[in-house]
Short mmCIF file of C-alpha atoms and ligand atoms in Angstrom, two decimals:
data_model
loop_
_atom_site.label_atom_id
_atom_site.label_comp_id
_atom_site.label_asym_id
_atom_site.label_seq_id
_atom_site.Cartn_x
_atom_site.Cartn_y
_atom_site.Cartn_z
CA MET T 1 92.56 123.57 109.60
CA SER T 2 90.24 126.47 108.93
CA TYR T 3 86.74 125.98 110.30
CA ARG T 4 85.56 127.99 107.29
CA ILE T 5 86.28 124.94 105.11
CA LEU T 6 83.64 123.00 107.04
CA GLN T 7 81.22 125.91 106.93
CA GLN T 8 81.69 126.26 103.18
CA ALA T 9 80.99 122.54 102.77
CA ALA T 10 77.81 122.94 104.85
CA GLU T 11 76.72 125.85 102.65
CA THR T 12 77.42 123.89 99.47
CA ARG T 13 75.41 120.79 100.48
CA ARG T 14 71.95 120.86 98.95
CA SER T 15 69.28 118.39 97.82
CA ILE T 16 70.16 117.79 94.18
CA TYR T 17 67.63 115.71 92.26
CA ALA T 18 68.88 116.05 88.66
CA LEU T 19 71.78 113.59 88.85
CA ASN T 20 73.68 111.55 86.28
CA LYS T 21 76.14 108.66 86.26
CA GLN T 22 79.28 110.79 85.67
CA LEU T 23 81.02 111.01 89.04
CA PRO T 24 83.99 113.40 89.38
CA LEU T 25 85.71 110.72 91.54
CA SER T 26 86.28 107.00 90.98
CA ALA T 27 83.91 104.53 92.64
CA ALA T 28 86.72 103.60 95.04
CA GLU T 29 87.29 107.25 96.05
CA THR T 30 83.55 107.77 96.46
CA ALA T 31 83.26 104.65 98.63
CA GLN T 32 86.22 105.90 100.70
CA ILE T 33 84.25 109.06 101.55
CA VAL T 34 81.49 106.85 102.95
CA GLU T 35 83.94 104.59 104.79
CA HIS T 36 85.63 107.65 106.35
CA ALA T 37 82.27 108.88 107.68
CA VAL T 38 81.50 105.44 109.13
CA LYS T 39 84.81 105.53 111.02
CA HIS T 40 84.75 109.13 112.23
CA THR T 41 81.10 109.94 112.99
CA PRO T 42 80.28 109.91 116.72
CA SER T 43 77.68 107.65 118.37
CA SER T 44 76.19 107.41 121.87
CA PHE T 45 78.45 105.50 124.26
CA ASN T 46 80.70 105.06 121.22
CA SER T 47 78.31 102.24 120.28
CA GLN T 48 78.95 102.47 116.50
CA SER T 49 75.56 100.92 115.66
CA THR T 50 75.29 102.47 112.19
CA ARG T 51 75.73 100.17 109.20
CA VAL T 52 76.18 101.42 105.65
CA VAL T 53 75.97 99.78 102.22
CA VAL T 54 77.03 101.56 99.02
CA LEU T 55 75.42 100.55 95.73
CA PHE T 56 76.90 101.61 92.39
CA GLY T 57 75.72 101.17 88.80
CA THR T 58 73.43 98.22 88.13
CA GLU T 59 73.22 97.37 91.87
CA HIS T 60 71.91 100.91 92.48
CA GLU T 61 69.46 100.57 89.56
CA LYS T 62 68.21 97.30 91.05
CA LEU T 63 67.32 99.15 94.28
CA TRP T 64 65.14 101.67 92.48
CA GLN T 65 63.56 98.91 90.38
CA PHE T 66 62.56 97.21 93.66
CA ALA T 67 61.00 100.48 94.82
CA GLU T 68 59.14 100.80 91.51
CA ASN T 69 57.84 97.21 91.62
CA THR T 70 56.61 97.64 95.19
CA LEU T 71 54.96 100.99 94.55
CA ARG T 72 53.32 99.84 91.30
CA ALA T 73 51.54 97.18 93.36
CA ILE T 74 50.00 99.76 95.72
CA VAL T 75 49.61 103.02 93.74
CA PRO T 76 46.69 103.09 91.24
CA ALA T 77 48.04 102.86 87.67
CA ASP T 78 46.41 106.15 86.57
CA GLN T 79 48.19 107.99 89.42
CA PHE T 80 51.60 106.38 89.02
CA GLU T 81 53.22 108.82 86.57
CA PRO T 82 54.66 111.34 89.14
CA THR T 83 56.09 108.43 91.16
CA ALA T 84 57.51 106.83 88.01
CA GLN T 85 59.23 110.11 87.09
CA LYS T 86 60.75 110.48 90.56
CA LEU T 87 62.03 106.91 90.60
CA ALA T 88 63.47 107.37 87.08
CA MET T 89 65.45 110.37 88.40
CA PHE T 90 66.90 108.24 91.19
CA LYS T 91 67.75 105.43 88.76
CA ALA T 92 69.54 107.91 86.47
CA ALA T 93 71.97 108.72 89.32
CA ALA T 94 75.28 106.89 89.87
CA GLY T 95 74.60 105.21 93.20
CA THR T 96 72.81 105.03 96.53
CA VAL T 97 74.11 104.83 100.08
CA LEU T 98 71.87 102.77 102.39
CA PHE T 99 71.96 103.63 106.10
CA PHE T 100 70.93 101.05 108.72
CA GLU T 101 70.94 100.73 112.51
CA ASP T 102 72.01 97.42 114.03
CA GLN T 103 69.29 96.63 116.59
CA ASN T 104 71.52 94.01 118.27
CA ILE T 105 73.90 96.77 119.36
CA ILE T 106 71.00 98.89 120.63
CA LYS T 107 69.47 95.94 122.55
CA GLY T 108 72.88 95.15 124.06
CA LEU T 109 73.21 98.71 125.35
CA GLN T 110 69.67 98.61 126.78
CA GLU T 111 70.54 95.46 128.72
CA GLN T 112 73.86 96.83 129.88
CA PHE T 113 72.54 100.27 130.88
CA PRO T 114 68.83 99.83 131.80
CA ALA T 115 68.59 103.38 133.15
CA TYR T 116 69.04 104.68 129.59
CA ALA T 117 67.00 101.95 127.86
CA GLU T 118 64.48 104.39 126.35
CA ASN T 119 67.20 106.68 125.06
CA PHE T 120 69.31 104.25 123.05
CA PRO T 121 66.91 103.91 120.07
CA VAL T 122 66.60 107.71 119.93
CA TRP T 123 70.35 108.23 120.14
CA ALA T 124 70.84 105.60 117.44
CA GLU T 125 68.59 107.65 115.14
CA HIS T 126 70.65 110.74 115.97
CA ALA T 127 73.90 108.94 115.17
CA ASP T 128 72.44 107.53 111.94
CA ALA T 129 71.42 111.06 110.88
CA MET T 130 74.93 112.31 111.68
CA HIS T 131 76.35 109.65 109.35
CA GLN T 132 73.90 110.71 106.65
CA TYR T 133 74.91 114.35 107.02
CA ALA T 134 78.64 113.57 107.08
CA VAL T 135 78.39 111.53 103.88
CA TRP T 136 76.06 114.01 102.14
CA THR T 137 78.25 117.04 103.00
CA THR T 138 81.53 115.37 102.08
CA LEU T 139 80.16 114.08 98.77
CA SER T 140 78.98 117.61 98.06
CA ALA T 141 82.43 119.03 98.87
CA ALA T 142 83.81 116.53 96.34
CA GLY T 143 81.44 117.85 93.67
CA ILE T 144 79.00 114.93 93.92
CA GLY T 145 75.28 115.79 94.15
CA ALA T 146 72.89 113.85 96.41
CA ASN T 147 69.36 113.70 97.80
CA LEU T 148 68.01 111.89 100.84
CA GLN T 149 65.12 109.41 100.49
CA HIS T 150 63.01 107.24 102.81
CA TYR T 151 61.51 104.32 100.91
CA ASN T 152 61.88 102.12 103.99
CA PRO T 153 60.06 100.05 105.12
CA LEU T 154 58.54 99.41 101.65
CA ILE T 155 61.84 98.17 100.21
CA ASP T 156 63.27 96.51 103.32
CA GLN T 157 62.57 92.90 102.36
CA ASP T 158 63.96 93.24 98.83
CA VAL T 159 67.06 95.01 100.15
CA ALA T 160 67.68 92.37 102.82
CA ARG T 161 67.31 89.49 100.35
CA GLU T 162 69.32 91.03 97.51
CA TRP T 163 72.30 92.28 99.52
CA ASP T 164 72.29 89.70 102.30
CA ILE T 165 71.49 92.21 105.04
CA PRO T 166 71.44 90.73 108.59
CA ASP T 167 67.99 90.56 110.26
CA SER T 168 69.13 92.92 113.01
CA TRP T 169 69.87 95.81 110.58
CA THR T 170 66.93 98.21 110.09
CA LEU T 171 67.01 100.46 107.04
CA ARG T 172 66.70 104.14 107.99
CA ALA T 173 67.51 106.19 104.86
CA GLN T 174 68.74 106.12 101.27
CA LEU T 175 71.13 108.79 99.94
CA VAL T 176 71.00 108.91 96.13
CA PHE T 177 74.19 110.39 94.61
CA GLY T 178 75.62 111.20 91.20
CA GLY T 179 77.10 113.80 88.89
CA VAL T 180 75.26 117.14 89.06
CA GLN T 181 73.05 117.45 85.97
CA ALA T 182 71.32 120.62 87.21
CA PRO T 183 71.85 122.65 90.39
CA ALA T 184 69.47 122.72 93.35
CA ALA T 185 66.44 124.99 93.29
CA GLU T 186 66.51 128.30 95.18
CA LYS T 187 66.18 127.69 98.92
CA ALA T 188 64.09 129.81 101.30
CA TYR T 189 65.61 130.48 104.72
CA GLU T 190 63.45 131.26 107.76
CA PRO T 191 64.71 134.27 109.74
CA LEU T 192 67.34 133.24 112.27
CA GLU T 193 65.66 135.50 114.83
CA GLY T 194 63.97 133.27 117.40
CA ARG T 195 65.75 130.16 116.09
CA PHE T 196 69.07 131.06 117.64
CA LYS T 197 69.76 132.56 121.06
CA VAL T 198 72.97 133.41 122.88
CA PHE T 199 73.34 134.11 126.60
CA GLY T 200 76.49 135.45 128.17
CA SER T 201 79.57 136.22 126.14
C1 LIG Z 301 65.60 114.20 108.23
C2 LIG Z 301 65.39 114.56 106.79
C3 LIG Z 301 64.52 113.82 106.02
C4 LIG Z 301 64.36 114.10 104.65
N1 LIG Z 301 63.60 113.30 103.86
C5 LIG Z 301 63.51 113.53 102.54
C6 LIG Z 301 62.80 112.64 101.70
O1 LIG Z 301 62.27 111.61 102.15
N2 LIG Z 301 62.72 112.93 100.38
C7 LIG Z 301 63.33 114.05 99.86
O2 LIG Z 301 63.26 114.26 98.64
N3 LIG Z 301 64.04 114.91 100.64
C8 LIG Z 301 64.13 114.66 101.96
N4 LIG Z 301 64.86 115.51 102.76
C9 LIG Z 301 65.50 116.70 102.16
C10 LIG Z 301 64.83 118.01 102.61
O3 LIG Z 301 63.60 118.18 101.95
C11 LIG Z 301 65.82 119.13 102.28
O4 LIG Z 301 67.02 118.90 102.99
C12 LIG Z 301 65.28 120.51 102.67
O5 LIG Z 301 64.18 120.86 101.86
C13 LIG Z 301 66.33 121.60 102.55
O6 LIG Z 301 66.89 121.61 101.24
P1 LIG Z 301 68.44 121.38 100.99
O7 LIG Z 301 68.73 119.93 101.32
O8 LIG Z 301 68.64 121.67 99.55
O9 LIG Z 301 69.22 122.28 101.90
C14 LIG Z 301 65.03 115.23 104.09
C15 LIG Z 301 65.90 115.98 104.91
C16 LIG Z 301 66.08 115.66 106.22
C17 LIG Z 301 67.05 116.47 107.05
#
């Protein structure tokens, strides 16, 4: 396998906000990309504490309706338009991947390995982010656009009730995905100088 394939996928992954419901893959193939990442992404002590839920179609639209209902209750009506437009963009996409961490697994590790107790929640966040990146990059390589959102904890209760999420799962991120309606905006890159050092050869 050429490592360049992975590098090209990393270069192709961007935050794409203009998404539609026309996926280049079937829902089953898209879900398989997520399932593959859940199986193959590493985690501290091989704890596998990340939990993932994929919402397609009307289930996905329900999620963003929950976000809208919650935000309408707290954002003044005369300031709601930008939020409404953003949420409408998410709803126009094909689906959302929800990423959780199972706190029961993290607590179990803390009890089993007290010397690392403070580290396990941090490592769980790292592992969750790795799952997010694996899914995002692979979807992108498959021609599916996506953007990463954080409407937790505002939507946590609605999500838990609607999709029967166990109490121990905490929602960490939402990856909205769909067909690419318009490409990502130009991206500015900070100079690599000072961000990257090599010693020895
Ligand atoms: C940890 C993390 C959190 C992010 N949170 C959000 C978010 O809440 N909303 C959003 O629109 N984009 C979010 N992003 C996307 C970044 O803004 C985006 O990745 C960055 O501007 C670089 O653009 P690119 O994704 O096109 O490479 C997040 C990205 C990361 C890595």
